[in-house]
PDB file of C-alpha atoms in Angstrom:
ATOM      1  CA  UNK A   1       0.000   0.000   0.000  1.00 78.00           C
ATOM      2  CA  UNK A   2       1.247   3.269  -0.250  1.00 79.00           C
ATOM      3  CA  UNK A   3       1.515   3.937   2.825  1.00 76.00           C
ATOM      4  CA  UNK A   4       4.026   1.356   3.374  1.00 76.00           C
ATOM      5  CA  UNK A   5       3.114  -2.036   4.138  1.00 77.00           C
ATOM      6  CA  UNK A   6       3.612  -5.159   2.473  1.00 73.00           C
ATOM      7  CA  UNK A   7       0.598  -7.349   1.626  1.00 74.00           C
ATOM      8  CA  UNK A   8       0.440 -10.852  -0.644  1.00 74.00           C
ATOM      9  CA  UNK A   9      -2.059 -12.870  -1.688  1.00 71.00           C
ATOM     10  CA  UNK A  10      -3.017 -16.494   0.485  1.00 73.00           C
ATOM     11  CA  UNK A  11      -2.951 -19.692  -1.552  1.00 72.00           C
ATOM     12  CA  UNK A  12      -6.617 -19.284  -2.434  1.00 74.00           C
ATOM     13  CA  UNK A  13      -6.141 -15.550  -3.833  1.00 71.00           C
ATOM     14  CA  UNK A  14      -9.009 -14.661  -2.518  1.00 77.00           C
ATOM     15  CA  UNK A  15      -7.852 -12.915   0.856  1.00 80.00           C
ATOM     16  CA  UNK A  16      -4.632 -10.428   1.846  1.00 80.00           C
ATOM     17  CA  UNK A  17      -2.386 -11.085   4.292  1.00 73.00           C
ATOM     18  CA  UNK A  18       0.581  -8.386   5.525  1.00 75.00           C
ATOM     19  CA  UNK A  19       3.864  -9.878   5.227  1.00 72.00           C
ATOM     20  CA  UNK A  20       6.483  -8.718   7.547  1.00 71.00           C
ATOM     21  CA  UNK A  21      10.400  -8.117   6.553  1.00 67.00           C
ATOM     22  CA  UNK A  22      13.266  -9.724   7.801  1.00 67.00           C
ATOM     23  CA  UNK A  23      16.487  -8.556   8.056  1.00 62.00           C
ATOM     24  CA  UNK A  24      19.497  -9.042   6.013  1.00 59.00           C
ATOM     25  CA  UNK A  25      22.876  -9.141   8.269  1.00 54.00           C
ATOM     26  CA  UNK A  26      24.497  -9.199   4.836  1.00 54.00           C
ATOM     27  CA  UNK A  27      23.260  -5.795   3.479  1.00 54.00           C
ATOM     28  CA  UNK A  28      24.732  -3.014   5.443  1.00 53.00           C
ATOM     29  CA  UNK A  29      23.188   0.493   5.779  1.00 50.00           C
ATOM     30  CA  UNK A  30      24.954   3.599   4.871  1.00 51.00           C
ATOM     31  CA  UNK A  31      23.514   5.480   6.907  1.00 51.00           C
ATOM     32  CA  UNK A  32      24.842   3.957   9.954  1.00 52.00           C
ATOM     33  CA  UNK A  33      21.947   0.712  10.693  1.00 53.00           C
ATOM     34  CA  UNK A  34      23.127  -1.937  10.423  1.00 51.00           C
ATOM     35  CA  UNK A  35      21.249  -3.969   8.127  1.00 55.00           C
ATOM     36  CA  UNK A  36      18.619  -3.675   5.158  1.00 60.00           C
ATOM     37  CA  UNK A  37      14.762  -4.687   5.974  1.00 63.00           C
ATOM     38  CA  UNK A  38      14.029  -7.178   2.692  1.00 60.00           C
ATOM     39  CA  UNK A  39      10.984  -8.669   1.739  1.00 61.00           C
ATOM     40  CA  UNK A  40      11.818 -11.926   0.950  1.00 56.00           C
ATOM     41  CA  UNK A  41       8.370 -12.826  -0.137  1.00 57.00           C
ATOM     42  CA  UNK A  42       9.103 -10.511  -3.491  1.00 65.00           C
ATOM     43  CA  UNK A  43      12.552 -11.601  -4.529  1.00 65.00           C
ATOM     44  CA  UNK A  44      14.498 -10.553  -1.584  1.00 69.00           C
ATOM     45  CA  UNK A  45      13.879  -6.787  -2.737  1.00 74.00           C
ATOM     46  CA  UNK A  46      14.700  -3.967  -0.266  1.00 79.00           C
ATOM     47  CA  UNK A  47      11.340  -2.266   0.876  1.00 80.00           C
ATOM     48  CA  UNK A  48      12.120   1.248   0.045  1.00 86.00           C
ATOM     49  CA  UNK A  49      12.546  -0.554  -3.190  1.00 87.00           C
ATOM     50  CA  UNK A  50      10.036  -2.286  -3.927  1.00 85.00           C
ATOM     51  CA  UNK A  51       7.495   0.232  -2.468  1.00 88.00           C
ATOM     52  CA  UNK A  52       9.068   2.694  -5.428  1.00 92.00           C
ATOM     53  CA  UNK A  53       8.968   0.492  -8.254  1.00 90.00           C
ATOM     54  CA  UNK A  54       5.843  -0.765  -7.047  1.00 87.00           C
ATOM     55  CA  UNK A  55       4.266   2.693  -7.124  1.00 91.00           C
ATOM     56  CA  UNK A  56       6.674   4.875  -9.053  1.00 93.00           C
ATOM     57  CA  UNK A  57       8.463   2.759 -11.910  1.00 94.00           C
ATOM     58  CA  UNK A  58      11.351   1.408 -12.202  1.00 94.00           C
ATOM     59  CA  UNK A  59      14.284   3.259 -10.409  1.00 91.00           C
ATOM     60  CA  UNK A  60      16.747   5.688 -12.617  1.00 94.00           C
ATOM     61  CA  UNK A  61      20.378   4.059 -13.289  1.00 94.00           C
ATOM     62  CA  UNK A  62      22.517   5.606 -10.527  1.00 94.00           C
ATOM     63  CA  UNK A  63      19.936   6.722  -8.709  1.00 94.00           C
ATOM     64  CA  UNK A  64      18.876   5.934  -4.913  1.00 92.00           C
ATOM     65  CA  UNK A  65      15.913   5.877  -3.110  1.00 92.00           C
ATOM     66  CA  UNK A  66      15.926   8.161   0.092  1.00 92.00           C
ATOM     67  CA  UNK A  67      13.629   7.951   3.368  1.00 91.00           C
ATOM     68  CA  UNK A  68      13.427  11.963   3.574  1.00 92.00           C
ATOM     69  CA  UNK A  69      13.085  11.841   7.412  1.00 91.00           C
ATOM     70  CA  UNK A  70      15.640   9.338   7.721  1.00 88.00           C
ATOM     71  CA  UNK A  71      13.369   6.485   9.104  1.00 85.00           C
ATOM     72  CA  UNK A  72      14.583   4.010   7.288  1.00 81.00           C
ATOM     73  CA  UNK A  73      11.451   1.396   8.493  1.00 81.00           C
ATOM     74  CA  UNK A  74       8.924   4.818   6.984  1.00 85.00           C
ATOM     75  CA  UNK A  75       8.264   2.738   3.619  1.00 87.00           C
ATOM     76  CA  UNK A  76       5.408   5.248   2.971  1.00 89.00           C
ATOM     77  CA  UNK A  77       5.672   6.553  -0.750  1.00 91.00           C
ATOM     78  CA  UNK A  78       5.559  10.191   0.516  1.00 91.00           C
ATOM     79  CA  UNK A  79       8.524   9.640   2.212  1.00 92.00           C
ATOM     80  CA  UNK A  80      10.660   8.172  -0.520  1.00 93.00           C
ATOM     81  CA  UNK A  81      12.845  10.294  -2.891  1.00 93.00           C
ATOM     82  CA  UNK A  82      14.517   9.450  -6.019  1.00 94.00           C
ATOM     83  CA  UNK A  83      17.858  11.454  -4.957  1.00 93.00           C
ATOM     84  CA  UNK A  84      21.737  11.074  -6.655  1.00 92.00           C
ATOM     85  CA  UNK A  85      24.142   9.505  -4.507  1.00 91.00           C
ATOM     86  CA  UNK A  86      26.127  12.893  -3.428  1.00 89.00           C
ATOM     87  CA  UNK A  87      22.447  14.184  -2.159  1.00 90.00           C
ATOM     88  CA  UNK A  88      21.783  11.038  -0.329  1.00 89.00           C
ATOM     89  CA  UNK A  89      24.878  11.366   1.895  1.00 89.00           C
ATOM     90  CA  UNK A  90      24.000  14.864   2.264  1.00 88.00           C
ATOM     91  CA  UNK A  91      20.832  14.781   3.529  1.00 89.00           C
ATOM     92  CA  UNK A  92      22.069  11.940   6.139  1.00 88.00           C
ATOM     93  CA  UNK A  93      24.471  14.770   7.249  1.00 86.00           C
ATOM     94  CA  UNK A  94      22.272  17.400   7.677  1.00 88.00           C
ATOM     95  CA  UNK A  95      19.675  14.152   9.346  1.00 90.00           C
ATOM     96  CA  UNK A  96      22.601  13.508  11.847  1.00 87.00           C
ATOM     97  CA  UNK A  97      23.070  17.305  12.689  1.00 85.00           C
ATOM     98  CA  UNK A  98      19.577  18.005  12.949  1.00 88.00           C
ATOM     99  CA  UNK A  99      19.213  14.928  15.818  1.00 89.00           C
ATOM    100  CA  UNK A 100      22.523  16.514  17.619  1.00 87.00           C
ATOM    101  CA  UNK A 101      20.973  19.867  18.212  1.00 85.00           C
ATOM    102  CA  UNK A 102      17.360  17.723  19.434  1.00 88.00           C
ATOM    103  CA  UNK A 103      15.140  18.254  16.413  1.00 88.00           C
ATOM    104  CA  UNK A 104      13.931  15.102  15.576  1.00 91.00           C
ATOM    105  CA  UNK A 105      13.569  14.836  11.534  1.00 91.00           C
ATOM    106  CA  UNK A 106      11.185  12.236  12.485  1.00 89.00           C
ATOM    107  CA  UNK A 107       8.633  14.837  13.971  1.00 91.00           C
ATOM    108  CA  UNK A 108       9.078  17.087  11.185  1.00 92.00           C
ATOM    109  CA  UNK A 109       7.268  17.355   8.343  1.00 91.00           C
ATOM    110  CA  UNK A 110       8.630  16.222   4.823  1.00 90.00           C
ATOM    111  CA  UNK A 111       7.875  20.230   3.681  1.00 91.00           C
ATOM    112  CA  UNK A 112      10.022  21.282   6.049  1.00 91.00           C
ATOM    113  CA  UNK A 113      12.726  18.917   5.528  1.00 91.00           C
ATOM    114  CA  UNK A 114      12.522  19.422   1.797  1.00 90.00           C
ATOM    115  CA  UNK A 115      13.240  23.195   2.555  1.00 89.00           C
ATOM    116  CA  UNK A 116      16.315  22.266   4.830  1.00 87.00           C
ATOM    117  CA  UNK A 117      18.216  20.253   2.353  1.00 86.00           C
ATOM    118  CA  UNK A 118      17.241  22.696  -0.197  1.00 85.00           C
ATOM    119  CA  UNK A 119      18.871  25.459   2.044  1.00 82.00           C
ATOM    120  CA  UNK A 120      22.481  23.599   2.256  1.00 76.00           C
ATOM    121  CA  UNK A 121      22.045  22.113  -1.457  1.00 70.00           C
ATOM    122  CA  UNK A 122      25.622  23.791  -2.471  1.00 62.00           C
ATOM    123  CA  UNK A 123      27.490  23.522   0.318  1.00 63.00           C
ATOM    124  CA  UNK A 124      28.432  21.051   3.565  1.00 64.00           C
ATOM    125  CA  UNK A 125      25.634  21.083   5.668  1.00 59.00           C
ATOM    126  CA  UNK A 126      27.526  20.415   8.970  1.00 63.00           C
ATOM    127  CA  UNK A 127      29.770  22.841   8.695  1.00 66.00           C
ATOM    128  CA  UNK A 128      27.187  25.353   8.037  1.00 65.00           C
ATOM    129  CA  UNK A 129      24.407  24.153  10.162  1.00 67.00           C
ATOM    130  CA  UNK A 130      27.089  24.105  13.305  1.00 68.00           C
ATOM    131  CA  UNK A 131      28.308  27.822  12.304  1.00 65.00           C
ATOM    132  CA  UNK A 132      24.834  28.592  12.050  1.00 65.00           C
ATOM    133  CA  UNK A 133      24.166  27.757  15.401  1.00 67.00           C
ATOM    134  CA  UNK A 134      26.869  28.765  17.475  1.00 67.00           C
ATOM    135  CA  UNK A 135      26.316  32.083  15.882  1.00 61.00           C
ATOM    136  CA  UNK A 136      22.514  31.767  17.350  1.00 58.00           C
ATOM    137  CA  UNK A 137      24.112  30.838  20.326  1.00 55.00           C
ATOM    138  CA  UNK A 138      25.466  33.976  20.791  1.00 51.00           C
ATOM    139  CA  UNK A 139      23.343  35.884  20.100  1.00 48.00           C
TER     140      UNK A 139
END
């Protein structure tokens, strides 16, 4: 569904049933988990995955698919992103920093955290994010 769960079909076909992931010790997260939820029912397919080719289409060549407020068990379609590589890290960055000053991305909303990476698009977000607060600090 598209708001992130996982349902198949029983024998009969007549009825749904949710189907659960397990966890892949052999996948590691970049983002600092350390493993991958897969549904194995589907081909061993990552759910973030799945849930965007299910929904979206087929995923661009070098592309990757990011949980906007880094919840990386948030399979809901409005919180995927089809986002380059570079941007992916970046946004984990600016995920990480955001968590260290106790605003939990989590709790935000994805408009808001759209507008946040947007803001540090061209340059390191730590950097800038810490100047920009120890500057508020002082002030």
């Amino acid at each position: 569904s598209r708001d992130g769960q996982f349902f198949s079909l029983t024998a009969g076909g007549t009825t749904l049933r949710e189907v659960k992931p397990i966890y892949n010790p052999g996948m590691q997260n970049h983002k600092g988990g350390s493993t991958y939820p897969v549904m194995r029912h589907f081909g061993n397919k990552l759910c973030h995955h799945l849930m965007w080719e299910t929904w979206v289409g087929p995923r661009t060549k070098g592309m990757e698919i990011d949980h906007v407020n880094g919840n990386m068990m948030d399979w809901s379609l409005s919180n995927l992103e089809e986002v380059t590589p570079e941007e992916n890290r970046k946004r984990a960055k600016i995920l990480r920093v955001l968590r260290s000053i106790g605003r939990e991305p989590r709790e935000m909303s994805r408009e808001e955290l759209l507008n946040i990476f947007k803001r540090y698009e061209f340059e390191d977000p730590a950097k800038r994010m810490e100047y920009e607060m120890s500057h508020h600090r002082e002030n």
